[in-house]
Coordinates of C-alpha atoms (C1' of nucleotides) in Angstrom, one line a residue:
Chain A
X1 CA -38.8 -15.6 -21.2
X2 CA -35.7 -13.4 -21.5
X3 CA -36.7 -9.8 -19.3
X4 CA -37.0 -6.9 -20.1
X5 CA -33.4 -5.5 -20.9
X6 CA -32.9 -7.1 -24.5
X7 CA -28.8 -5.7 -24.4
X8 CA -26.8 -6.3 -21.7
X9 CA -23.5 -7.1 -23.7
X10 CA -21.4 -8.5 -21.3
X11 CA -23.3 -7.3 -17.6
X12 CA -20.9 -4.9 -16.5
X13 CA -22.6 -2.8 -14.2
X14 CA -21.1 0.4 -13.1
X15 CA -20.3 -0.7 -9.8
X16 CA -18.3 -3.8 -11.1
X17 CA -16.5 -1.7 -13.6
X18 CA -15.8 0.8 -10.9
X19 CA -14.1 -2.5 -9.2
X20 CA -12.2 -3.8 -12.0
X21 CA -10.5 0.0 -11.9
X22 CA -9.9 -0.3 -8.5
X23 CA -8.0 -3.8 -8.8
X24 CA -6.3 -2.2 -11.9
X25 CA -5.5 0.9 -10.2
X26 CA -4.5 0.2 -6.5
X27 CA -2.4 -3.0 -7.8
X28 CA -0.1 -0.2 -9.8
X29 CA -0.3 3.1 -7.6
X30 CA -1.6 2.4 -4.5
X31 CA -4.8 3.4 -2.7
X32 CA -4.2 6.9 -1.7
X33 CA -2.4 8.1 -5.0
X34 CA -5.6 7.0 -6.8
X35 CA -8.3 9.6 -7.2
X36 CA -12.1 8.5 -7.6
X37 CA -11.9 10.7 -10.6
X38 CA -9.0 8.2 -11.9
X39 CA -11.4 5.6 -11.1
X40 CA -13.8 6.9 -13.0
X41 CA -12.2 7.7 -16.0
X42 CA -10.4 4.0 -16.2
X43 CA -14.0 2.5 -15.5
X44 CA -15.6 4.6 -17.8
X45 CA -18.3 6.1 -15.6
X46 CA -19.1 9.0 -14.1
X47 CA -18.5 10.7 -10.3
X48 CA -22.1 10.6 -10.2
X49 CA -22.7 6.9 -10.4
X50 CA -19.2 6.2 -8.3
X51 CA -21.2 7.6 -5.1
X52 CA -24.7 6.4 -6.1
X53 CA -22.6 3.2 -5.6
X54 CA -19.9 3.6 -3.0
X55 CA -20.9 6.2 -0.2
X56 CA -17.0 6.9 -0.2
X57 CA -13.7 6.1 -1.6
X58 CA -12.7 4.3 1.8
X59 CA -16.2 2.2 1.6
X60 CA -14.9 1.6 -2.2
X61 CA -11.4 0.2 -0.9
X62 CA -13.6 -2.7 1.2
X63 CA -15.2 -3.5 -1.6
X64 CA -12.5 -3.7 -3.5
X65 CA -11.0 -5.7 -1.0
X66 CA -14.2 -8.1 -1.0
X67 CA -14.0 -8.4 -4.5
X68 CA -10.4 -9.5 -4.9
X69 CA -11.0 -11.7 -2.1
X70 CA -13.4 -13.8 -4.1
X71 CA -12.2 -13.5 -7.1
X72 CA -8.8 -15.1 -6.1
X73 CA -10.9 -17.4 -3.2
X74 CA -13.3 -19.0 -6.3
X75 CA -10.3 -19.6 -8.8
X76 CA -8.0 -21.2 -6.1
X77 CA -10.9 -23.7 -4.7
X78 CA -11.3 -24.8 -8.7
X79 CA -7.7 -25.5 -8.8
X80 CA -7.1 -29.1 -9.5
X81 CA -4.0 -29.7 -6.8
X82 CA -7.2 -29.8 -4.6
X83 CA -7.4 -33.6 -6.0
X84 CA -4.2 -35.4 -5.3
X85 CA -4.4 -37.6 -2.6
X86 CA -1.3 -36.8 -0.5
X87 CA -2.1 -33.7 1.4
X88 CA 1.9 -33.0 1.2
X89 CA 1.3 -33.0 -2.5
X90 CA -1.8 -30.7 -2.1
X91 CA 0.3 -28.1 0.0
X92 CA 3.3 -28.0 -2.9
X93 CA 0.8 -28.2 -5.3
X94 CA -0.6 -25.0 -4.2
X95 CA 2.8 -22.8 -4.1
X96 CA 3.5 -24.5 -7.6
X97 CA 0.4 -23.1 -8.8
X98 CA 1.2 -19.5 -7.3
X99 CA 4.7 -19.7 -9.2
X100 CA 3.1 -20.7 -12.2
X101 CA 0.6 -17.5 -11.7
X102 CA 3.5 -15.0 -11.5
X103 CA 4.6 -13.5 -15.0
X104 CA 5.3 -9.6 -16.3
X105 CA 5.0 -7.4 -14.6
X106 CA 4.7 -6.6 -10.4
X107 CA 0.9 -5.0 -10.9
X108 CA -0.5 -7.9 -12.9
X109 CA 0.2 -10.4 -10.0
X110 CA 1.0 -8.6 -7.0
X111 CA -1.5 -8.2 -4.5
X112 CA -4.8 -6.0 -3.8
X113 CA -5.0 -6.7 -0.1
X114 CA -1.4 -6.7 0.9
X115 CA -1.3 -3.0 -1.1
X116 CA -3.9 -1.7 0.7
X117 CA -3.2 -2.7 4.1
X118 CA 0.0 -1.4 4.2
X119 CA -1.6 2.4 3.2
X120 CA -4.4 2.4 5.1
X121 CA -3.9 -0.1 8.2
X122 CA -3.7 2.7 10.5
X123 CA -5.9 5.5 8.7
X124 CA -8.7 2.9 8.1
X125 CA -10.0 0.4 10.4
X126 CA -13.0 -0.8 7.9
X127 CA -9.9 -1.3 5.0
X128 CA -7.5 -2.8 7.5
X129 CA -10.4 -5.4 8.6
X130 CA -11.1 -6.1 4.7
X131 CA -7.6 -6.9 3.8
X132 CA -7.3 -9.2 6.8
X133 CA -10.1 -11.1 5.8
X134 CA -8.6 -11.6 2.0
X135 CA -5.3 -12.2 3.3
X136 CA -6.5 -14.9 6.2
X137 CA -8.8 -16.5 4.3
X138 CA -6.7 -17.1 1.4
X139 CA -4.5 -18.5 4.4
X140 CA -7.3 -20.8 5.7
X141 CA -8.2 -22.2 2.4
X142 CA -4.7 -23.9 3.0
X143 CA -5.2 -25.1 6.4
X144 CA -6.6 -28.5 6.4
X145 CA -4.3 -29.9 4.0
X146 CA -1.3 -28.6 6.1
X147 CA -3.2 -30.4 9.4
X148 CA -3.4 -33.3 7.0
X149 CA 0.0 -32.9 5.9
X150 CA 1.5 -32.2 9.5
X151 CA 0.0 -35.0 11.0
X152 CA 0.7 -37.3 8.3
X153 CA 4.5 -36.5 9.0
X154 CA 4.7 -35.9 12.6
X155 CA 6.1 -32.5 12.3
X156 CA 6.1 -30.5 15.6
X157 CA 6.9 -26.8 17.0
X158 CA 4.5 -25.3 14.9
X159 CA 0.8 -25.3 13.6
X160 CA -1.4 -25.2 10.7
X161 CA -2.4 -22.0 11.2
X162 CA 0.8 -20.9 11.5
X163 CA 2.1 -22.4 8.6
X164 CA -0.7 -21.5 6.3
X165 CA -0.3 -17.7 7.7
X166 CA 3.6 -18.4 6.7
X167 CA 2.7 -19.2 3.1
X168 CA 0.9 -15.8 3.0
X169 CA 3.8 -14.4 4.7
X170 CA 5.9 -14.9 1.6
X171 CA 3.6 -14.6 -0.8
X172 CA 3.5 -10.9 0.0
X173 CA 7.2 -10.5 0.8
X174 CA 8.2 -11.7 -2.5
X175 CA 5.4 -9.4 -4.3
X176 CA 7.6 -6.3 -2.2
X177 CA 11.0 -7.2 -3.3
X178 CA 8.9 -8.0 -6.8
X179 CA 8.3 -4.0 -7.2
X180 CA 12.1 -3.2 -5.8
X181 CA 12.8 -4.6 -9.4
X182 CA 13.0 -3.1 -13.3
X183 CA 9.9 -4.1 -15.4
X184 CA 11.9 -7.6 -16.4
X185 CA 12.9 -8.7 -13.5
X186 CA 10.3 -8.7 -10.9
X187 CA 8.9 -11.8 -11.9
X188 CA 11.8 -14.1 -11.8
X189 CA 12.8 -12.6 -8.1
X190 CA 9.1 -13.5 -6.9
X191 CA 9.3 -16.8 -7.8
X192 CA 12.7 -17.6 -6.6
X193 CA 11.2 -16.7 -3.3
X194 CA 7.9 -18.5 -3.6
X195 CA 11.0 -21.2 -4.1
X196 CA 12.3 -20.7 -0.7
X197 CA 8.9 -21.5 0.7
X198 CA 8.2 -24.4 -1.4
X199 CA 12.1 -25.7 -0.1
X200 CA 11.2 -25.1 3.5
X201 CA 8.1 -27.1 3.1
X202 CA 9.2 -29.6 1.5
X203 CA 11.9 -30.0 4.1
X204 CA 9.6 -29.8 7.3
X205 CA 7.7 -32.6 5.1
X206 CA 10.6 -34.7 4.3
X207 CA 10.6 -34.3 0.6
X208 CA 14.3 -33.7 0.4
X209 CA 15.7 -33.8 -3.2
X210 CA 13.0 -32.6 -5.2
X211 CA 14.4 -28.7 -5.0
X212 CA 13.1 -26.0 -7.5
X213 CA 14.8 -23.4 -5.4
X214 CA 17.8 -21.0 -6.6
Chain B
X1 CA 38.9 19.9 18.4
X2 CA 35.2 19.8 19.0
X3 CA 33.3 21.5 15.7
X4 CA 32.0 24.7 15.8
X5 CA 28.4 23.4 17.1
X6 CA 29.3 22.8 20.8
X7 CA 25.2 22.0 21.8
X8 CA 23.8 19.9 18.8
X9 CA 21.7 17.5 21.8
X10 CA 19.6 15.5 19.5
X11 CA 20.8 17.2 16.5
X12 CA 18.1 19.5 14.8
X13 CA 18.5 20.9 11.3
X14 CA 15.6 21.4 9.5
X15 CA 16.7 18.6 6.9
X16 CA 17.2 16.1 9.5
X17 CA 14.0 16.8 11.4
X18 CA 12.3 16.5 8.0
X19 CA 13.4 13.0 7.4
X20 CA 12.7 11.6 10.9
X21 CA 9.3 13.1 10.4
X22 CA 9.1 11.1 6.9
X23 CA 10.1 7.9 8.6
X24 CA 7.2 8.5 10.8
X25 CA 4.6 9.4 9.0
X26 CA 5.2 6.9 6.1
X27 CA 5.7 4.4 8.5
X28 CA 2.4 4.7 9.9
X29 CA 0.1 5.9 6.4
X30 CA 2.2 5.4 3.6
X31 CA 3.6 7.9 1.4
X32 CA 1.0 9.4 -0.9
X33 CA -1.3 9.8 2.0
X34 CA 1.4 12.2 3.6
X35 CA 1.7 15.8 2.7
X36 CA 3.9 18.1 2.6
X37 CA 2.1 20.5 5.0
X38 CA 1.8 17.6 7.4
X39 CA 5.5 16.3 7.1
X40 CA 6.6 20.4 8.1
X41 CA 3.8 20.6 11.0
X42 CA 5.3 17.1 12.3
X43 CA 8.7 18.1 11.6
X44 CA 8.0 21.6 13.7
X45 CA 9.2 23.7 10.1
X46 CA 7.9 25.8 7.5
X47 CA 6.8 25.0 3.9
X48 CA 9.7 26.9 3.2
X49 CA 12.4 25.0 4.7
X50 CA 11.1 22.1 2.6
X51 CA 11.3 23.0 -0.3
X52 CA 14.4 24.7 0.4
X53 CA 15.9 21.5 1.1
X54 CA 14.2 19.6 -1.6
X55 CA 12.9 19.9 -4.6
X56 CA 10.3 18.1 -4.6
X57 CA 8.3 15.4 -2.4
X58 CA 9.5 12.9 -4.2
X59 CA 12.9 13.5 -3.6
X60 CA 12.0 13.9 -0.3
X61 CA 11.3 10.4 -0.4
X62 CA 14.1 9.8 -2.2
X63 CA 16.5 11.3 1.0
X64 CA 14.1 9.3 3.4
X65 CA 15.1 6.2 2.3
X66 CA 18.8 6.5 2.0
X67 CA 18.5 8.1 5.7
X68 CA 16.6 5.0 6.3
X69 CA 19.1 2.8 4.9
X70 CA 21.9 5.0 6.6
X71 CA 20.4 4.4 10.2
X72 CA 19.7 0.7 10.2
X73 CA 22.9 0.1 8.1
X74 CA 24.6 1.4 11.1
X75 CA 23.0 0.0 13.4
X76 CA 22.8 -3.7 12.5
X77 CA 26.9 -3.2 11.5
X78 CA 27.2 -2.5 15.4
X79 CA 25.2 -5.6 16.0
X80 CA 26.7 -8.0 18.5
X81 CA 26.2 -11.3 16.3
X82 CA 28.9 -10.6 14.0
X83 CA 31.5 -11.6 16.8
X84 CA 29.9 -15.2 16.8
X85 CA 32.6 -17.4 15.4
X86 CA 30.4 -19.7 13.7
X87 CA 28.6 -18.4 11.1
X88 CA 25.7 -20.1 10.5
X89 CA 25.1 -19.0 14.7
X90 CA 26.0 -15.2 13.0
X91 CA 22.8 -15.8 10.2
X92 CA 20.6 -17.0 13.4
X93 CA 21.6 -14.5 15.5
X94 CA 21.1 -12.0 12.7
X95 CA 17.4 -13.1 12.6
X96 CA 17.0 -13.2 16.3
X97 CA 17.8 -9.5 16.7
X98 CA 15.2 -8.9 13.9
X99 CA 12.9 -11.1 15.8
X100 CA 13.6 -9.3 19.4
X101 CA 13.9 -5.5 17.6
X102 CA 9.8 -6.0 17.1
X103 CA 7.2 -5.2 19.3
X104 CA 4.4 -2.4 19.9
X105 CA 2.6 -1.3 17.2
X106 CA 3.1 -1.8 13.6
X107 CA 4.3 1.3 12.5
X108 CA 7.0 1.0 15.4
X109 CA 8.9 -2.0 13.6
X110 CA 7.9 -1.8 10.2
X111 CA 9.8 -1.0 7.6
X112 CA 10.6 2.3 5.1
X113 CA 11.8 1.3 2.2
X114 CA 9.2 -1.7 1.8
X115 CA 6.1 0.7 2.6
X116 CA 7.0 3.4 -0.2
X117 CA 7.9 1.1 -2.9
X118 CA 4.7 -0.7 -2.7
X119 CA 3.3 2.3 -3.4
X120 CA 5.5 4.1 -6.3
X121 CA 7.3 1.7 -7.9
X122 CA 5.7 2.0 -10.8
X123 CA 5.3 6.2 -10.5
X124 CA 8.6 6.9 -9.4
X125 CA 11.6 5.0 -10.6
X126 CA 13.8 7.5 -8.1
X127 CA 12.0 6.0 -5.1
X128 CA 12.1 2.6 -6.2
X129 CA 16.1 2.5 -7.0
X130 CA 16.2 3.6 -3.5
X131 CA 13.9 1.6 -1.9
X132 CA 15.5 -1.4 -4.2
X133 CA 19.1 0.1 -2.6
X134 CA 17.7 0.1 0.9
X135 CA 16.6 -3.8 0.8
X136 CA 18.9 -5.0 -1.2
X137 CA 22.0 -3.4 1.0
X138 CA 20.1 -5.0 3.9
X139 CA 20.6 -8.3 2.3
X140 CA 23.7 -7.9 1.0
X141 CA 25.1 -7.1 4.9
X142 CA 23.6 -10.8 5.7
X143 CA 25.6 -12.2 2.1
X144 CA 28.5 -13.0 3.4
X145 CA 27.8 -15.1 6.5
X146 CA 25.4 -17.3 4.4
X147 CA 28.3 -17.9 1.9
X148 CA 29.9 -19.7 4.6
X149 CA 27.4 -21.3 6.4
X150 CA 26.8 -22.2 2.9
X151 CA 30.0 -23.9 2.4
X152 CA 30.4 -25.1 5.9
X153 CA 27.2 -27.0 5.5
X154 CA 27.5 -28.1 2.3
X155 CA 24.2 -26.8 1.1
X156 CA 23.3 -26.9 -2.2
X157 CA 20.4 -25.7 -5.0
X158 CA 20.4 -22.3 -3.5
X159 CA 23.2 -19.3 -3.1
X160 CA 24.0 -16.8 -0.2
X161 CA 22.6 -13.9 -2.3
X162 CA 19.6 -15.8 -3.0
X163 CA 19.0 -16.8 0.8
X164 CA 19.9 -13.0 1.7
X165 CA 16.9 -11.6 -0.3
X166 CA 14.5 -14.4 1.7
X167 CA 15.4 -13.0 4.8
X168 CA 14.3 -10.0 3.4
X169 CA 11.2 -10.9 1.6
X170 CA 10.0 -13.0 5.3
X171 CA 10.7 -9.8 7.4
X172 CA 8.8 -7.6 4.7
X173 CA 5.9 -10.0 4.7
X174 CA 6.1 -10.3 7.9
X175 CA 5.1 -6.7 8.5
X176 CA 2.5 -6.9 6.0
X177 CA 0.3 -9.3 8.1
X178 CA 1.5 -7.3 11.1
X179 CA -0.4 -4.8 9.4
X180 CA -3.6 -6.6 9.2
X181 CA -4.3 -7.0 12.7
X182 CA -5.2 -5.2 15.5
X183 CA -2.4 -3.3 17.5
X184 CA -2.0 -5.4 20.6
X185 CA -1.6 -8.6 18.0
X186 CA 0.3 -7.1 15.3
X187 CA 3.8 -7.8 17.3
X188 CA 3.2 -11.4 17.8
X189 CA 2.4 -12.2 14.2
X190 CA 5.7 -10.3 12.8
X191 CA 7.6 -12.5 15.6
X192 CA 5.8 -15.9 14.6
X193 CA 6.6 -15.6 11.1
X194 CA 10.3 -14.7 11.8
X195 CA 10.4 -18.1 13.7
X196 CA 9.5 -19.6 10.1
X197 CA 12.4 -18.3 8.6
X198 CA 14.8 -19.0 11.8
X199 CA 13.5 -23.0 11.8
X200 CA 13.9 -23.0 7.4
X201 CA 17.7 -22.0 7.9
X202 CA 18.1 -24.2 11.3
X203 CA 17.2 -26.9 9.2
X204 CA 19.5 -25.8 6.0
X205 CA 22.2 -25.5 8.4
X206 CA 21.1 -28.7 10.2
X207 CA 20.7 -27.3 13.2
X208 CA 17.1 -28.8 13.6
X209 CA 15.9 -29.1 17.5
X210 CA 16.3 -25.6 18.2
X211 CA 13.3 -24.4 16.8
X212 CA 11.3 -21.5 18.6
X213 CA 8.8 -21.0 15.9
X214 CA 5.0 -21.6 17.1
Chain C
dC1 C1' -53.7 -4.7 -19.4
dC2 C1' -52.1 -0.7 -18.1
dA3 C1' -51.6 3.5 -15.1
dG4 C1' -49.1 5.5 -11.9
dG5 C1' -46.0 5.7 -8.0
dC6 C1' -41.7 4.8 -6.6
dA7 C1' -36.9 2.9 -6.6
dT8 C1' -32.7 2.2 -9.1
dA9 C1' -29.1 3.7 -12.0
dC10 C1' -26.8 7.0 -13.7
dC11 C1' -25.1 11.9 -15.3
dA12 C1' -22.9 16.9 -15.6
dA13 C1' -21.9 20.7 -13.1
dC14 C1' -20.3 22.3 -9.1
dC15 C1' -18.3 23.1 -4.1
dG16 C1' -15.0 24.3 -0.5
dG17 C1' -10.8 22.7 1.1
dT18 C1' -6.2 20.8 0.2
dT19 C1' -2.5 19.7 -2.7
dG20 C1' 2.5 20.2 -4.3
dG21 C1' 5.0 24.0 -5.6
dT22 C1' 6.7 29.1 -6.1
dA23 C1' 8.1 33.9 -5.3
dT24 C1' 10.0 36.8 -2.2
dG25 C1' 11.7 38.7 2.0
dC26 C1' 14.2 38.6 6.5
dC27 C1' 18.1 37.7 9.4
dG28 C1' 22.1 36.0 11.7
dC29 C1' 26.8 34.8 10.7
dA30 C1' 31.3 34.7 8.2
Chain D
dT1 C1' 28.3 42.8 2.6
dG2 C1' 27.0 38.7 1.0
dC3 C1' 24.9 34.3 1.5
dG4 C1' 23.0 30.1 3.4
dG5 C1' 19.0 29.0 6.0
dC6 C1' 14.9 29.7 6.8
dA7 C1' 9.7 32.1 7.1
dT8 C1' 5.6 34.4 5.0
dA9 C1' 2.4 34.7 1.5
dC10 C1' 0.5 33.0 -2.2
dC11 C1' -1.1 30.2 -6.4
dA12 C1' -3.3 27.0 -9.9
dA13 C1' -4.7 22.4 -10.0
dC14 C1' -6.8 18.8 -8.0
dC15 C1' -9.1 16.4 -4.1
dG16 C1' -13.3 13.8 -2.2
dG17 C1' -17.9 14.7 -2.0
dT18 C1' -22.7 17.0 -3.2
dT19 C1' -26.2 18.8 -6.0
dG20 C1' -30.3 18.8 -9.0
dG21 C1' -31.7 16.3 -12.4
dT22 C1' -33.1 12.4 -16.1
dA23 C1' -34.0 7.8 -18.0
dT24 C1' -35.6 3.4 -17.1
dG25 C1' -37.3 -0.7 -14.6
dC26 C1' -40.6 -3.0 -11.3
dC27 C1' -44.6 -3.5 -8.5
dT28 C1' -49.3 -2.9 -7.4
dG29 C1' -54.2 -1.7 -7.7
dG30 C1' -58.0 -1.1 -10.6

DNA sequence: CCAGGCATACCAACCGGTTGGTATGCCGCA
DNA sequence: TGCGGCATACCAACCGGTTGGTATGCCTGG
């Protein structure tokens, strides 16, 4: 019993275009230096439908944040470091698989939420709250295997939380010094950083000798 | 021989007022979401004068971060830590002054250079060489000192210029998840994640069971 | 089964205000 | 008297947002 709309090629909605062109968009130029007609025009739909969507370019940027936010959330809880059996292994797992991510250039990989909290954290309280939520839950997806891992090695002076919201920390900072860099080199300087976490972990979780970092 | 302006009190051309008003006012929405009519009214000076002194925004932004980079150039090469005769104490105390310069609200402690390039590294290639110039002269100050706490701990699989662009990237993530909370906790989170990176080189260094981090 | 009433999705044209930028004039100092 | 350092006045393009309108789908009562 297929319904009544015989072609629907591949969905695409206006609304979810108009959010693929924000990711697109705000990952290269920011929130405020992109215009709804911009967003338009790279979605391929009209003013019209962009506010019979959105009732406003700020309620877009949550959206957008939303979007990203499980986007990234679904494809990290497929990941398969989620199945090795040392929770150590589980938290390196995880920054190896954000090095492997990081390629080309600074937009493909860089980060919706960390862009657009750093515009609009004052101008915007509804963006600012958005972006939080992407960033801390993408930290709190990490937690309980760093509890795991923590306990498992009797580190102390810090938490989980606190480490998780660390990873995040450096995640960001290295997608920053990232767009300080020409076209070719962005990527190699983001994940020599992501190293420097990965090091510090492996360190504070006695796995000493095993170094990636340069 | 005094110069011929005997009562400059807090100094005042219209150039210099501009750029403190850029550091501001990017500081605290970013730079596309600052105009030119709000950078004069906040510097106290016409449309005029601007473009009289440059000619354009962007190389407005341009100036603002070389100012930037001027003023906090200077003042971390007045910095106390570098009379410390041990250098890895130098590279701590470097981060504990980052660590004790934050507090109050986000845009008080944030950085410049890292909030514009975010946002036109891929539109202006001016503002990212200077943003790129700002950070990287930052780490560059801290190069040195690692070298030989480098060498005087015997660390290996990493270099001094690579550890000086961590510092960096920490203290520019850092402010991003600053920037995600709430004013009255934006402080504590910048300090936390500073504590990271002070326990990651305490335990290069092996100076473990110091840690403040929490 | 289908008529009709309403909701959803979308469009093209348009609005007032703001944008970055310019053209020109004034004015104190060397 | 000239010139650097501004101010005033202005502009075309663009901004976010609104308008009136159409095409189509869904639900309900007869």
């Amino acid at each position: 019993m297929i319904p009544n709309r015989p072609f629907r090629p591949t969905a695409a909605t206006a609304r979810e275009k108009l959010l693929e062109a924000a990711v697109r968009l705000v990952r290269a130029q920011g929130f405020a230096a992109t215009s709804v007609d911009q967003l338009c025009g790279e979605a391929g739909v009209t003013k019209g439908a962009f506010f019979h969507h959105f009732p406003s370019k700020e309620a877009l940027g949550v959206a957008a944040a939303e979007f990203w936010s499980a986007s990234t959330g679904a494809f990290f809880a497929d990941a398969p470091f989620h199945g090795f059996p040392d929770p150590v292994d589980r938290v390196l797992g995880y920054i190896d698989l954000r090095i492997a991510l990081i390629g080309g250039r600074a937009e493909a990989f860089s980060c919706v939420a960390g862009t657009m909290v750093q515009e609009a954290f004052r101008s915007s309280a509804a963006i600012r709250m958005a972006c939080e939520a992407s960033i801390m839950g993408n930290a709190a997806a990490l937690e309980e295997d760093l509890a795991a891992a923590i306990d498992r090695c009797g580190v102390s002076g810090t938490t989980a939380a606190s480490l998780s919201r660390h990873v995040q920390a450096v995640i960001q900072g290295a997608f920053i010094l990232a767009k300080t860099q020409p076209e070719d080199s962005a990527a190699d300087l983001a994940r020599e950083q992501l190293g420097h976490l990965r090091r510090y972990f492996a360190m504070l979780f006695h796995r000493i000798g095993e170094e990636i970092a340069s």
